[in-house]
Short mmCIF file of C-alpha atoms in Angstrom, two decimals:
data_model
loop_
_atom_site.label_atom_id
_atom_site.label_comp_id
_atom_site.label_asym_id
_atom_site.label_seq_id
_atom_site.Cartn_x
_atom_site.Cartn_y
_atom_site.Cartn_z
CA GLY A 1 -0.16 -0.16 -0.05
CA VAL A 2 1.16 3.82 0.13
CA GLY A 3 2.06 3.68 3.77
CA VAL A 4 4.37 0.91 2.88
CA LYS A 5 5.51 2.40 0.25
CA MET A 6 6.36 5.42 1.83
CA ALA A 7 7.92 3.68 4.79
CA ALA A 8 10.54 2.04 2.63
CA ASN A 9 11.29 5.34 1.15
CA LEU A 10 11.57 6.93 4.25
CA ILE A 11 13.73 4.19 5.64
CA LYS A 12 16.41 3.73 2.69
CA ILE A 13 16.38 8.06 3.07
CA TRP A 14 17.21 7.90 7.06
CA LYS A 15 20.10 5.31 5.93
CA VAL A 16 21.85 7.67 4.27
CA PHE A 17 21.45 10.49 6.42
CA SER A 18 21.92 8.79 9.73
CA VAL A 19 26.00 8.60 9.74
CA LEU A 20 25.99 12.57 8.90
CA PHE A 21 24.07 13.23 11.88
CA ILE A 22 26.19 11.00 14.27
CA VAL A 23 29.01 13.12 13.07
CA LEU A 24 27.38 16.21 13.57
CA SER A 25 26.05 15.30 17.03
CA LEU A 26 29.79 15.82 18.20
CA THR A 27 29.49 19.62 17.13
CA ALA A 28 25.86 20.27 17.64
CA VAL A 29 26.09 21.54 21.05
CA LYS A 30 28.12 24.38 22.21
CA GLY A 31 29.36 24.62 25.82
CA ASN A 32 28.23 22.34 28.47
CA PRO A 33 24.45 21.92 27.75
CA LEU A 34 23.97 20.25 31.47
CA SER A 35 25.60 23.02 33.71
CA PRO A 36 22.14 24.38 34.94
CA ASN A 37 20.61 27.67 33.99
CA CYS A 38 17.83 28.68 36.27
CA SER A 39 16.66 30.96 34.17
CA LYS A 40 15.32 28.24 32.32
CA THR A 41 12.76 25.33 33.51
CA GLN A 42 14.93 22.22 34.77
CA VAL A 43 12.96 19.24 33.66
CA PHE A 44 13.39 15.87 34.66
CA ILE A 45 11.52 13.05 32.32
CA ASP A 46 9.92 9.70 33.21
CA THR A 47 8.44 8.29 29.92
CA ASP A 48 7.43 4.41 28.43
CA VAL A 49 8.75 5.49 25.45
CA GLY A 50 9.01 2.78 22.65
CA SER A 51 5.24 1.68 22.70
CA ASP A 52 3.51 4.31 21.16
CA TYR A 53 4.94 6.91 18.93
CA ASP A 54 3.82 10.10 21.30
CA ASP A 55 6.37 9.84 23.68
CA GLY A 56 9.19 10.43 21.62
CA THR A 57 7.73 13.43 20.15
CA ALA A 58 6.97 14.75 23.68
CA ILE A 59 11.07 14.47 24.50
CA ILE A 60 11.99 16.22 21.62
CA PHE A 61 9.82 18.79 22.10
CA ALA A 62 11.26 19.37 25.62
CA LEU A 63 14.78 19.09 24.47
CA LYS A 64 14.22 21.73 21.78
CA ASN A 65 12.12 23.93 23.51
CA SER A 66 14.45 27.54 24.52
CA GLU A 67 12.19 27.58 27.72
CA PHE A 68 13.55 24.25 29.00
CA GLN A 69 16.72 22.82 30.41
CA VAL A 70 16.26 18.89 30.13
CA GLN A 71 18.62 16.99 33.00
CA PHE A 72 17.47 13.50 32.86
CA VAL A 73 15.14 10.95 31.10
CA LEU A 74 13.96 8.08 33.07
CA THR A 75 12.14 4.50 31.20
CA ALA A 76 9.11 3.23 32.83
CA THR A 77 7.28 -0.03 33.11
CA GLY A 78 7.97 -3.43 31.17
CA ASP A 79 11.07 -3.85 29.02
CA VAL A 80 12.66 -1.08 30.43
CA VAL A 81 15.84 -1.93 28.55
CA SER A 82 14.84 -2.11 25.21
CA ARG A 83 12.62 1.43 26.41
CA THR A 84 16.03 2.64 27.25
CA ARG A 85 17.60 1.34 23.86
CA VAL A 86 14.68 2.93 22.05
CA LEU A 87 15.39 6.24 23.91
CA ALA A 88 19.38 6.31 23.13
CA LYS A 89 18.68 5.87 19.58
CA LEU A 90 15.88 8.24 19.25
CA LEU A 91 18.54 11.18 20.94
CA THR A 92 21.28 10.40 19.23
CA LEU A 93 20.07 10.62 15.45
CA ALA A 94 18.33 14.00 16.79
CA ASN A 95 21.76 15.45 18.01
CA LEU A 96 20.45 15.47 21.25
CA ASP A 97 22.37 12.73 23.04
CA TYR A 98 23.93 14.93 25.52
CA VAL A 99 21.24 14.01 28.35
CA PRO A 100 21.73 11.38 30.59
CA ILE A 101 19.30 8.67 30.76
CA GLY A 102 18.29 5.87 33.34
CA VAL A 103 17.04 2.44 33.26
CA GLY A 104 13.78 2.91 35.73
CA VAL A 105 11.79 0.28 37.10
CA LYS A 106 10.26 -2.67 35.22
CA GLY A 107 6.70 -2.63 36.74
CA THR A 108 3.82 -5.23 36.64
CA SER A 109 2.61 -4.74 33.18
CA SER A 110 2.87 -2.71 30.19
CA HIS A 111 2.00 -2.24 26.18
CA PRO A 112 4.98 -4.02 24.48
CA VAL A 113 7.87 -2.27 23.20
CA TYR A 114 6.56 -2.26 19.61
CA MET A 115 9.74 -0.03 18.54
CA SER A 116 12.28 -2.43 20.13
CA GLY A 117 13.13 -3.85 16.59
CA TRP A 118 14.02 -0.06 15.26
CA ALA A 119 16.80 -0.12 18.10
CA ASP A 120 18.02 -3.08 18.00
CA ASP A 121 21.28 -2.36 16.25
CA PHE A 122 22.12 0.74 18.74
CA ASN A 123 24.76 -0.33 21.91
CA LEU A 124 23.95 1.38 24.89
CA THR A 125 27.57 1.58 25.66
CA ASP A 126 27.57 4.12 22.82
CA TYR A 127 25.36 6.62 23.90
CA LYS A 128 27.44 9.58 24.87
CA GLY A 129 25.09 10.96 27.50
CA GLY A 130 25.35 8.01 29.57
CA VAL A 131 23.42 5.11 30.63
CA PHE A 132 22.20 4.73 34.22
CA GLU A 133 21.40 0.82 35.44
CA ASP A 134 20.21 2.16 38.26
CA GLY A 135 17.99 4.87 36.78
CA VAL A 136 15.58 6.10 39.60
CA GLY A 137 18.63 6.44 41.94
CA GLN A 138 20.99 8.81 39.51
CA PHE A 139 17.59 10.61 38.54
CA ALA A 140 17.23 11.52 42.49
CA LYS A 141 20.80 12.04 42.72
CA THR A 142 20.94 14.59 39.92
CA LEU A 143 17.58 16.31 40.91
CA LEU A 144 18.67 16.98 44.37
CA SER A 145 22.24 18.71 42.94
CA ASN A 146 20.27 21.14 40.87
CA PRO A 147 20.75 24.53 42.22
CA CYS A 148 17.83 25.87 40.73
CA LYS A 149 14.03 26.64 42.02
CA ASP A 150 12.09 25.64 39.08
CA ILE A 151 12.27 21.91 38.79
CA VAL A 152 9.38 20.06 36.93
CA MET A 153 8.83 16.42 36.78
CA LEU A 154 7.48 15.72 33.48
CA GLU A 155 5.87 12.38 33.57
CA LEU A 156 4.34 10.89 30.61
CA ALA A 157 4.11 7.19 32.11
CA PRO A 158 2.33 4.70 34.14
CA THR A 159 4.05 6.21 37.55
CA SER A 160 5.80 2.94 38.47
CA ASN A 161 9.17 4.63 39.24
CA ILE A 162 7.21 6.80 41.96
CA PRO A 163 6.98 4.62 44.97
CA LEU A 164 10.74 3.61 44.56
CA LEU A 165 11.64 7.33 43.76
CA PHE A 166 9.58 8.67 46.77
CA SER A 167 10.11 5.98 49.55
CA LYS A 168 13.97 5.73 48.90
CA TYR A 169 14.59 9.51 48.20
CA PRO A 170 11.67 11.30 49.91
CA GLU A 171 13.56 14.86 49.64
CA VAL A 172 12.87 14.77 46.08
CA LYS A 173 9.41 16.17 46.87
CA LYS A 174 11.11 19.37 48.58
CA LYS A 175 12.88 19.90 45.27
CA ILE A 176 10.21 19.24 42.92
CA SER A 177 8.51 22.64 42.14
CA LYS A 178 5.86 21.18 39.89
CA VAL A 179 4.77 18.09 37.88
CA LYS A 180 3.37 17.99 34.61
CA ALA A 181 1.63 14.80 33.56
CA MET A 182 -0.09 13.17 30.68
CA ALA A 183 -2.97 11.07 32.62
CA GLY A 184 -6.46 10.39 33.29
CA SER A 185 -9.96 10.94 31.82
CA ILE A 186 -12.55 13.58 33.47
CA TYR A 187 -15.37 14.50 31.29
CA ARG A 188 -14.13 12.32 27.92
CA GLY A 189 -12.33 9.34 26.62
CA TYR A 190 -10.53 8.19 24.14
CA ASP A 191 -11.49 9.15 20.52
CA ASN A 192 -13.41 11.99 22.13
CA SER A 193 -15.78 9.66 23.35
CA SER A 194 -18.27 11.41 25.90
CA ARG A 195 -17.77 8.51 28.46
CA PRO A 196 -14.65 8.69 30.91
CA THR A 197 -11.97 5.87 31.02
CA ASP A 198 -9.57 4.26 32.74
CA GLU A 199 -6.74 5.61 30.99
CA TYR A 200 -3.82 3.88 30.01
CA ASN A 201 -1.17 5.65 32.28
CA VAL A 202 -3.59 5.44 35.19
CA LYS A 203 -4.98 2.17 34.71
CA ILE A 204 -1.44 0.26 34.82
CA CYS A 205 -0.78 1.40 37.99
CA PRO A 206 -3.65 3.06 40.08
CA LYS A 207 -1.73 2.85 43.15
CA CYS A 208 1.34 4.55 41.48
CA MET A 209 -0.83 7.17 39.98
CA GLN A 210 -2.31 7.42 43.83
CA GLU A 211 0.91 7.70 45.18
CA LEU A 212 1.63 10.65 42.96
CA PHE A 213 -1.52 12.49 43.14
CA GLN A 214 -1.58 12.08 47.23
CA SER A 215 2.26 13.31 47.37
CA GLY A 216 1.19 16.95 48.29
CA LEU A 217 2.67 18.02 45.04
CA ASN A 218 1.49 21.00 42.78
CA ILE A 219 0.50 18.55 39.82
CA THR A 220 -1.05 19.85 36.79
CA ILE A 221 -2.49 16.97 34.08
CA THR A 222 -3.58 16.95 30.49
CA PRO A 223 -6.43 14.11 30.40
CA LEU A 224 -8.09 12.51 27.09
CA ASP A 225 -10.16 15.59 27.81
CA THR A 226 -7.43 18.00 26.06
CA CYS A 227 -4.28 15.82 24.78
CA GLY A 228 -6.85 13.11 23.15
CA VAL A 229 -7.83 15.11 20.62
CA PHE A 230 -4.38 16.54 19.62
CA ARG A 231 -2.61 15.27 16.39
CA PHE A 232 -0.94 16.86 13.13
CA ASP A 233 -3.62 17.73 10.48
CA THR A 234 -2.44 16.60 6.50
CA GLN A 235 -0.79 19.76 6.16
CA HIS A 236 1.32 19.80 9.00
CA PHE A 237 2.00 16.22 9.06
CA GLN A 238 3.55 16.35 5.78
CA THR A 239 5.83 19.37 6.94
CA PHE A 240 6.85 16.95 9.92
CA LEU A 241 7.99 14.17 7.95
CA GLY A 242 9.17 16.16 4.83
CA SER A 243 11.67 18.26 7.05
CA SER A 244 15.70 18.10 6.89
CA LYS A 245 16.08 18.49 10.70
CA ALA A 246 17.99 16.12 12.16
CA ALA A 247 15.17 15.96 15.52
CA LEU A 248 12.52 15.70 12.78
CA LEU A 249 14.38 12.89 10.72
CA SER A 250 14.96 11.06 13.76
CA LEU A 251 10.96 11.26 14.83
CA SER A 252 10.16 10.30 11.29
CA SER A 253 12.32 7.07 11.16
CA ASN A 254 10.86 6.12 14.36
CA TRP A 255 7.63 6.83 13.35
CA VAL A 256 7.76 4.72 10.09
CA TYR A 257 9.11 1.78 11.85
CA TRP A 258 6.07 2.17 14.74
CA CYS A 259 3.13 2.50 12.00
CA THR A 260 4.43 -0.63 10.07
CA ASN A 261 4.84 -2.50 13.20
CA VAL A 262 1.64 -2.17 15.37
CA SER A 263 -1.87 -3.52 14.31
CA TYR A 264 -4.21 -0.46 15.39
CA TYR A 265 -2.79 2.18 13.33
CA THR A 266 -2.49 2.28 9.60
CA CYS A 267 0.11 4.67 7.94
CA VAL A 268 -1.41 7.23 5.81
CA PRO A 269 0.34 10.14 6.00
CA LYS A 270 -2.03 12.47 4.12
CA ASP A 271 -4.96 11.28 6.81
CA GLY A 272 -2.60 13.21 9.29
CA SER A 273 -1.30 11.69 12.21
CA ASP A 274 -2.14 9.51 15.27
CA VAL A 275 -2.93 11.41 18.43
CA LEU A 276 -0.19 12.78 20.09
CA PHE A 277 -1.15 12.79 23.44
CA ASP A 278 2.43 12.92 25.60
CA SER A 279 3.16 16.36 23.50
CA ILE A 280 0.46 18.02 25.43
CA ALA A 281 2.19 17.31 28.54
CA THR A 282 5.13 18.90 27.19
CA PHE A 283 3.30 22.17 26.23
CA LEU A 284 1.69 22.37 29.96
CA MET A 285 5.45 23.42 30.86
CA MET A 286 5.50 26.43 28.67
CA SER A 287 4.36 29.98 29.60
CA GLU A 288 2.11 30.24 26.80
CA SER A 289 0.02 27.34 27.50
CA PRO A 290 -2.64 28.96 29.56
CA ASN A 291 -2.98 31.03 26.10
CA TYR A 292 -4.69 28.09 24.67
CA LEU A 293 -5.81 25.62 27.33
CA ASN A 294 -8.54 25.88 29.96
CA PHE A 295 -7.57 25.31 33.54
CA LYS A 296 -9.42 24.18 36.12
CA LEU A 297 -8.57 22.86 39.90
CA LEU A 298 -10.66 19.50 40.78
CA SER A 299 -10.47 17.38 43.57
CA LEU A 300 -9.30 13.91 41.91
CA ARG A 301 -9.31 10.51 43.16
CA VAL A 302 -7.71 7.68 41.56
CA THR A 303 -9.82 4.33 41.91
CA SER A 304 -8.60 1.18 42.42
CA ASP A 305 -9.65 0.01 38.89
CA GLY A 306 -7.93 3.00 36.97
CA TYR A 307 -10.31 5.56 36.77
CA THR A 308 -9.72 9.33 37.53
CA VAL A 309 -12.84 11.06 39.29
CA ILE A 310 -13.91 13.96 40.71
CA ASP A 311 -14.12 13.33 44.77
CA THR A 312 -14.45 16.59 46.50
CA LYS A 313 -14.11 14.97 50.09
CA GLU A 314 -11.58 12.51 49.61
CA GLY A 315 -9.60 13.53 46.25
CA SER A 316 -6.43 15.65 46.21
CA PRO A 317 -6.60 19.02 44.59
CA ILE A 318 -5.10 18.67 40.85
CA ASN A 319 -4.93 21.57 38.06
CA VAL A 320 -6.67 19.76 35.18
CA ALA A 321 -6.49 21.39 31.28
CA LEU A 322 -9.86 20.35 30.62
CA THR A 323 -10.74 22.20 27.18
CA TRP A 324 -8.88 24.08 24.54
CA LYS A 325 -9.71 27.60 23.86
CA ASP A 326 -10.88 28.50 20.06
CA GLY A 327 -7.81 28.21 17.74
CA GLY A 328 -5.81 26.42 20.42
CA LEU A 329 -5.54 22.88 18.57
CA HIS A 330 -4.45 24.46 15.21
CA ALA A 331 -1.98 27.16 17.04
CA MET A 332 -0.26 23.85 18.88
CA GLN A 333 0.45 22.42 15.80
CA ASP A 334 2.70 25.56 14.60
CA ILE A 335 4.31 25.94 18.22
CA TYR A 336 5.43 22.29 18.11
CA LEU A 337 6.81 22.78 14.69
CA GLN A 338 8.61 26.14 15.27
CA TYR A 339 10.38 24.59 18.13
CA VAL A 340 11.36 21.43 17.06
CA GLN A 341 12.10 22.65 13.68
CA ALA A 342 14.64 25.40 15.28
#
Protein backbone atom coordinates (compact mmCIF):
# COMPACT_ATOMS: atom_id res chain seq x y z
CA GLY A 1 0.00 0.00 0.00
CA VAL A 2 0.92 3.68 -0.04
CA GLY A 3 1.97 3.65 3.60
CA VAL A 4 4.30 0.68 3.22
CA LYS A 5 5.96 2.17 0.12
CA MET A 6 6.46 5.46 1.89
CA ALA A 7 7.88 3.62 4.90
CA ALA A 8 10.41 1.83 2.70
CA ASN A 9 11.44 5.09 1.04
CA LEU A 10 11.83 6.89 4.35
CA ILE A 11 13.99 4.10 5.72
CA LYS A 12 16.27 4.29 2.67
CA ILE A 13 16.57 8.06 3.04
CA TRP A 14 17.30 7.69 6.73
CA LYS A 15 20.17 5.26 6.15
CA VAL A 16 21.85 7.80 3.90
CA PHE A 17 21.63 10.58 6.47
CA SER A 18 22.20 8.66 9.71
CA VAL A 19 26.00 8.69 9.52
CA LEU A 20 25.99 12.44 8.91
CA PHE A 21 23.74 13.02 11.93
CA ILE A 22 26.02 11.10 14.25
CA VAL A 23 29.05 13.10 13.05
CA LEU A 24 27.17 16.38 13.46
CA SER A 25 26.21 15.45 17.01
CA LEU A 26 29.84 15.92 18.05
CA THR A 27 29.61 19.65 17.34
CA ALA A 28 25.90 20.40 17.60
CA VAL A 29 25.99 21.44 21.27
CA LYS A 30 28.19 24.33 22.35
CA GLY A 31 29.50 24.42 25.90
CA ASN A 32 28.02 22.19 28.58
CA PRO A 33 24.27 21.88 27.92
CA LEU A 34 23.75 20.25 31.32
CA SER A 35 25.23 23.05 33.42
CA PRO A 36 22.08 24.31 35.18
CA ASN A 37 20.83 27.60 33.79
CA CYS A 38 18.30 28.72 36.38
CA SER A 39 16.65 31.14 33.97
CA LYS A 40 15.21 28.02 32.31
CA THR A 41 12.85 25.40 33.72
CA GLN A 42 14.85 22.36 34.83
CA VAL A 43 13.10 19.27 33.47
CA PHE A 44 13.31 15.64 34.61
CA ILE A 45 11.36 13.22 32.40
CA ASP A 46 9.77 9.87 33.22
CA THR A 47 8.70 7.98 30.07
CA ASP A 48 7.53 4.65 28.67
CA VAL A 49 8.99 5.48 25.27
CA GLY A 50 9.02 2.60 22.81
CA SER A 51 5.40 1.47 22.79
CA ASP A 52 3.48 4.38 21.30
CA TYR A 53 4.91 7.11 19.17
CA ASP A 54 3.91 10.12 21.25
CA ASP A 55 6.55 9.77 23.97
CA GLY A 56 9.25 10.52 21.43
CA THR A 57 7.47 13.60 20.12
CA ALA A 58 7.05 14.91 23.68
CA ILE A 59 10.68 14.30 24.67
CA ILE A 60 12.08 15.92 21.53
CA PHE A 61 9.69 18.86 22.03
CA ALA A 62 11.06 19.37 25.54
CA LEU A 63 14.69 19.12 24.45
CA LYS A 64 14.25 21.56 21.58
CA ASN A 65 12.26 24.10 23.60
CA SER A 66 14.20 27.20 24.58
CA GLU A 67 12.23 27.59 27.84
CA PHE A 68 13.50 24.28 29.22
CA GLN A 69 16.71 22.52 30.14
CA VAL A 70 16.23 18.76 30.26
CA GLN A 71 18.57 17.22 32.81
CA PHE A 72 17.60 13.52 32.87
CA VAL A 73 15.28 11.05 31.17
CA LEU A 74 14.14 7.89 32.98
CA THR A 75 12.37 4.90 31.42
CA ALA A 76 9.45 3.07 33.05
CA THR A 77 7.35 -0.13 32.90
CA GLY A 78 7.79 -3.42 31.09
CA ASP A 79 11.01 -4.05 29.18
CA VAL A 80 12.81 -0.96 30.44
CA VAL A 81 16.12 -1.94 28.84
CA SER A 82 14.53 -2.02 25.38
CA ARG A 83 12.82 1.29 26.14
CA THR A 84 16.16 2.79 27.13
CA ARG A 85 17.73 1.57 23.90
CA VAL A 86 14.92 3.14 21.84
CA LEU A 87 15.39 6.39 23.76
CA ALA A 88 19.16 6.36 23.24
CA LYS A 89 18.85 5.86 19.49
CA LEU A 90 16.13 8.49 19.17
CA LEU A 91 18.24 11.12 20.94
CA THR A 92 21.44 10.15 19.13
CA LEU A 93 19.89 10.50 15.68
CA ALA A 94 18.35 13.81 16.77
CA ASN A 95 21.74 15.20 17.88
CA LEU A 96 20.42 15.44 21.43
CA ASP A 97 22.46 12.67 22.99
CA TYR A 98 24.10 14.81 25.68
CA VAL A 99 21.30 14.11 28.17
CA PRO A 100 21.90 11.29 30.68
CA ILE A 101 19.30 8.54 30.63
CA GLY A 102 18.43 5.81 33.09
CA VAL A 103 16.81 2.39 33.30
CA GLY A 104 13.77 2.57 35.55
CA VAL A 105 11.53 0.13 37.41
CA LYS A 106 10.12 -2.66 35.28
CA GLY A 107 6.67 -2.51 36.85
CA THR A 108 3.95 -5.13 36.62
CA SER A 109 2.71 -4.75 33.04
CA SER A 110 2.77 -2.54 30.02
CA HIS A 111 2.17 -2.37 26.30
CA PRO A 112 4.75 -4.28 24.23
CA VAL A 113 7.79 -2.26 23.21
CA TYR A 114 6.77 -2.17 19.56
CA MET A 115 9.83 -0.12 18.59
CA SER A 116 12.40 -2.45 20.10
CA GLY A 117 13.36 -3.75 16.65
CA TRP A 118 14.05 -0.21 15.48
CA ALA A 119 16.79 0.10 18.09
CA ASP A 120 18.21 -3.43 17.97
CA ASP A 121 21.24 -2.11 16.09
CA PHE A 122 22.06 0.43 18.80
CA ASN A 123 24.57 -0.38 21.54
CA LEU A 124 23.83 1.43 24.79
CA THR A 125 27.56 1.74 25.48
CA ASP A 126 27.76 4.07 22.47
CA TYR A 127 25.33 6.59 23.95
CA LYS A 128 27.33 9.74 24.70
CA GLY A 129 25.18 11.16 27.49
CA GLY A 130 25.62 8.15 29.74
CA VAL A 131 23.24 5.31 30.60
CA PHE A 132 22.59 4.51 34.26
CA GLU A 133 21.43 1.05 35.30
CA ASP A 134 20.12 2.44 38.59
CA GLY A 135 18.05 5.01 36.77
CA VAL A 136 15.87 5.99 39.72
CA GLY A 137 18.92 6.55 41.91
CA GLN A 138 20.69 8.71 39.33
CA PHE A 139 17.46 10.58 38.58
CA ALA A 140 17.20 11.48 42.28
CA LYS A 141 20.89 12.32 42.63
CA THR A 142 20.83 14.64 39.61
CA LEU A 143 17.62 16.31 40.75
CA LEU A 144 18.77 16.83 44.33
CA SER A 145 22.07 18.37 43.24
CA ASN A 146 20.36 20.87 40.93
CA PRO A 147 20.65 24.40 42.41
CA CYS A 148 17.63 25.86 40.60
CA LYS A 149 14.19 26.48 42.10
CA ASP A 150 12.05 25.87 39.01
CA ILE A 151 12.33 22.07 38.76
CA VAL A 152 9.59 20.18 36.91
CA MET A 153 8.99 16.45 36.69
CA LEU A 154 7.46 15.66 33.31
CA GLU A 155 5.45 12.47 33.74
CA LEU A 156 4.71 10.70 30.44
CA ALA A 157 4.37 7.15 31.76
CA PRO A 158 2.45 4.95 34.14
CA THR A 159 4.06 6.10 37.37
CA SER A 160 5.81 2.83 38.27
CA ASN A 161 8.99 4.69 39.28
CA ILE A 162 7.18 6.90 41.80
CA PRO A 163 6.90 4.47 44.76
CA LEU A 164 10.64 3.72 44.74
CA LEU A 165 11.61 7.34 44.07
CA PHE A 166 9.46 8.74 46.89
CA SER A 167 10.24 6.01 49.44
CA LYS A 168 14.00 5.83 48.92
CA TYR A 169 14.54 9.51 48.17
CA PRO A 170 11.71 11.36 49.98
CA GLU A 171 13.64 14.62 49.85
CA VAL A 172 12.98 14.90 46.10
CA LYS A 173 9.43 16.01 46.90
CA LYS A 174 10.85 19.16 48.48
CA LYS A 175 12.93 19.90 45.38
CA ILE A 176 10.27 19.31 42.70
CA SER A 177 8.37 22.56 42.24
CA LYS A 178 5.78 21.17 39.82
CA VAL A 179 4.67 17.98 38.11
CA LYS A 180 3.22 18.07 34.61
CA ALA A 181 1.63 14.83 33.53
CA MET A 182 -0.35 13.09 30.81
CA ALA A 183 -2.86 11.24 32.93
CA GLY A 184 -6.52 10.49 33.42
CA SER A 185 -9.90 10.99 31.84
CA ILE A 186 -12.35 13.45 33.41
CA TYR A 187 -15.31 14.04 31.08
CA ARG A 188 -13.99 12.62 27.78
CA GLY A 189 -12.51 9.26 26.85
CA TYR A 190 -10.45 7.93 23.96
CA ASP A 191 -11.46 9.14 20.48
CA ASN A 192 -13.18 12.10 22.20
CA SER A 193 -15.88 9.80 23.55
CA SER A 194 -18.38 11.39 25.93
CA ARG A 195 -17.72 8.54 28.38
CA PRO A 196 -14.69 8.85 30.72
CA THR A 197 -12.47 5.79 30.81
CA ASP A 198 -9.61 4.12 32.68
CA GLU A 199 -6.81 5.94 30.91
CA TYR A 200 -3.70 3.81 30.29
CA ASN A 201 -1.13 5.72 32.38
CA VAL A 202 -3.45 5.44 35.38
CA LYS A 203 -4.83 1.91 35.01
CA ILE A 204 -1.43 0.23 34.61
CA CYS A 205 -0.63 1.05 38.24
CA PRO A 206 -3.47 2.86 40.04
CA LYS A 207 -1.61 2.70 43.36
CA CYS A 208 1.37 4.43 41.77
CA MET A 209 -0.77 7.28 40.43
CA GLN A 210 -2.56 7.51 43.77
CA GLU A 211 0.78 8.03 45.46
CA LEU A 212 1.66 10.82 43.04
CA PHE A 213 -1.71 12.54 43.42
CA GLN A 214 -1.53 12.32 47.22
CA SER A 215 2.08 13.55 47.42
CA GLY A 216 1.16 17.17 48.09
CA LEU A 217 3.08 18.30 45.01
CA ASN A 218 1.80 20.99 42.65
CA ILE A 219 0.42 18.77 39.87
CA THR A 220 -1.07 19.72 36.52
CA ILE A 221 -2.43 17.07 34.18
CA THR A 222 -3.61 16.91 30.62
CA PRO A 223 -6.24 14.17 30.60
CA LEU A 224 -7.77 12.62 27.49
CA ASP A 225 -10.14 15.58 27.46
CA THR A 226 -7.35 17.72 25.96
CA CYS A 227 -4.41 15.48 25.01
CA GLY A 228 -6.66 12.89 23.39
CA VAL A 229 -7.66 15.21 20.56
CA PHE A 230 -4.27 16.56 19.54
CA ARG A 231 -2.86 15.32 16.27
CA PHE A 232 -1.21 16.84 13.21
CA ASP A 233 -3.51 17.57 10.30
CA THR A 234 -2.40 16.63 6.79
CA GLN A 235 -0.51 19.86 6.08
CA HIS A 236 1.40 19.91 9.36
CA PHE A 237 2.18 16.20 9.21
CA GLN A 238 3.60 16.54 5.70
CA THR A 239 5.85 19.30 7.05
CA PHE A 240 6.80 17.03 9.94
CA LEU A 241 7.71 14.10 7.69
CA GLY A 242 9.35 16.23 5.01
CA SER A 243 11.70 18.21 7.26
CA SER A 244 15.46 17.88 6.85
CA LYS A 245 16.12 18.82 10.49
CA ALA A 246 17.81 16.09 12.51
CA ALA A 247 15.20 16.04 15.29
CA LEU A 248 12.32 15.53 12.87
CA LEU A 249 14.24 13.05 10.75
CA SER A 250 14.85 10.98 13.87
CA LEU A 251 11.16 11.14 14.76
CA SER A 252 10.17 10.30 11.18
CA SER A 253 12.40 7.24 11.16
CA ASN A 254 10.90 6.21 14.48
CA TRP A 255 7.36 6.80 13.22
CA VAL A 256 7.92 4.74 10.05
CA TYR A 257 8.99 1.73 12.08
CA TRP A 258 6.19 2.16 14.60
CA CYS A 259 3.36 2.59 12.12
CA THR A 260 4.43 -0.46 10.11
CA ASN A 261 4.71 -2.65 13.21
CA VAL A 262 1.48 -1.99 15.11
CA SER A 263 -1.88 -3.42 14.18
CA TYR A 264 -4.04 -0.57 15.48
CA TYR A 265 -2.75 2.19 13.18
CA THR A 266 -2.60 2.44 9.40
CA CYS A 267 0.22 4.38 7.76
CA VAL A 268 -1.63 6.95 5.70
CA PRO A 269 0.29 10.24 6.02
CA LYS A 270 -2.28 12.11 3.94
CA ASP A 271 -4.77 11.57 6.77
CA GLY A 272 -2.52 13.27 9.32
CA SER A 273 -0.84 11.78 12.38
CA ASP A 274 -2.13 9.57 15.14
CA VAL A 275 -2.98 11.23 18.48
CA LEU A 276 0.11 12.73 20.15
CA PHE A 277 -1.06 12.53 23.76
CA ASP A 278 2.21 13.16 25.57
CA SER A 279 3.21 16.24 23.58
CA ILE A 280 0.53 18.19 25.43
CA ALA A 281 2.14 17.31 28.76
CA THR A 282 5.30 19.02 27.49
CA PHE A 283 3.18 21.96 26.33
CA LEU A 284 1.82 22.35 29.88
CA MET A 285 5.30 23.47 30.96
CA MET A 286 5.32 26.39 28.52
CA SER A 287 4.48 29.83 29.86
CA GLU A 288 2.08 30.43 26.97
CA SER A 289 -0.03 27.29 27.49
CA PRO A 290 -2.79 29.19 29.37
CA ASN A 291 -3.33 31.20 26.18
CA TYR A 292 -4.55 28.04 24.45
CA LEU A 293 -5.93 25.78 27.21
CA ASN A 294 -8.60 26.24 29.86
CA PHE A 295 -7.49 25.05 33.30
CA LYS A 296 -9.54 24.18 36.36
CA LEU A 297 -8.55 23.09 39.85
CA LEU A 298 -10.37 19.84 40.62
CA SER A 299 -10.40 17.50 43.59
CA LEU A 300 -9.43 14.17 42.01
CA ARG A 301 -9.19 10.64 43.29
CA VAL A 302 -7.70 7.64 41.48
CA THR A 303 -9.87 4.55 41.90
CA SER A 304 -8.47 1.05 42.37
CA ASP A 305 -9.55 0.15 38.82
CA GLY A 306 -7.77 3.09 37.20
CA TYR A 307 -10.41 5.78 36.83
CA THR A 308 -9.78 9.44 37.66
CA VAL A 309 -12.88 10.78 39.40
CA ILE A 310 -13.94 14.06 40.97
CA ASP A 311 -14.28 13.56 44.71
CA THR A 312 -14.65 16.71 46.82
CA LYS A 313 -14.25 14.78 50.09
CA GLU A 314 -11.34 12.40 49.48
CA GLY A 315 -9.71 13.79 46.34
CA SER A 316 -6.47 15.75 45.99
CA PRO A 317 -6.25 19.22 44.39
CA ILE A 318 -5.05 18.79 40.82
CA ASN A 319 -4.79 21.45 38.11
CA VAL A 320 -6.49 20.08 35.03
CA ALA A 321 -6.26 21.23 31.40
CA LEU A 322 -9.91 20.54 30.67
CA THR A 323 -10.63 22.11 27.29
CA TRP A 324 -8.96 23.88 24.41
CA LYS A 325 -9.62 27.53 23.70
CA ASP A 326 -10.80 28.50 20.23
CA GLY A 327 -7.94 28.04 17.79
CA GLY A 328 -5.76 26.36 20.42
CA LEU A 329 -5.42 22.98 18.74
CA HIS A 330 -4.36 24.48 15.43
CA ALA A 331 -1.94 26.87 17.12
CA MET A 332 -0.38 23.98 19.03
CA GLN A 333 0.63 22.35 15.74
CA ASP A 334 2.46 25.51 14.68
CA ILE A 335 4.11 25.90 18.08
CA TYR A 336 5.38 22.33 18.04
CA LEU A 337 6.95 22.60 14.59
CA GLN A 338 8.40 26.01 15.36
CA TYR A 339 10.46 24.64 18.23
CA VAL A 340 11.36 21.21 16.88
CA GLN A 341 12.52 22.60 13.55
CA ALA A 342 14.70 25.22 15.19
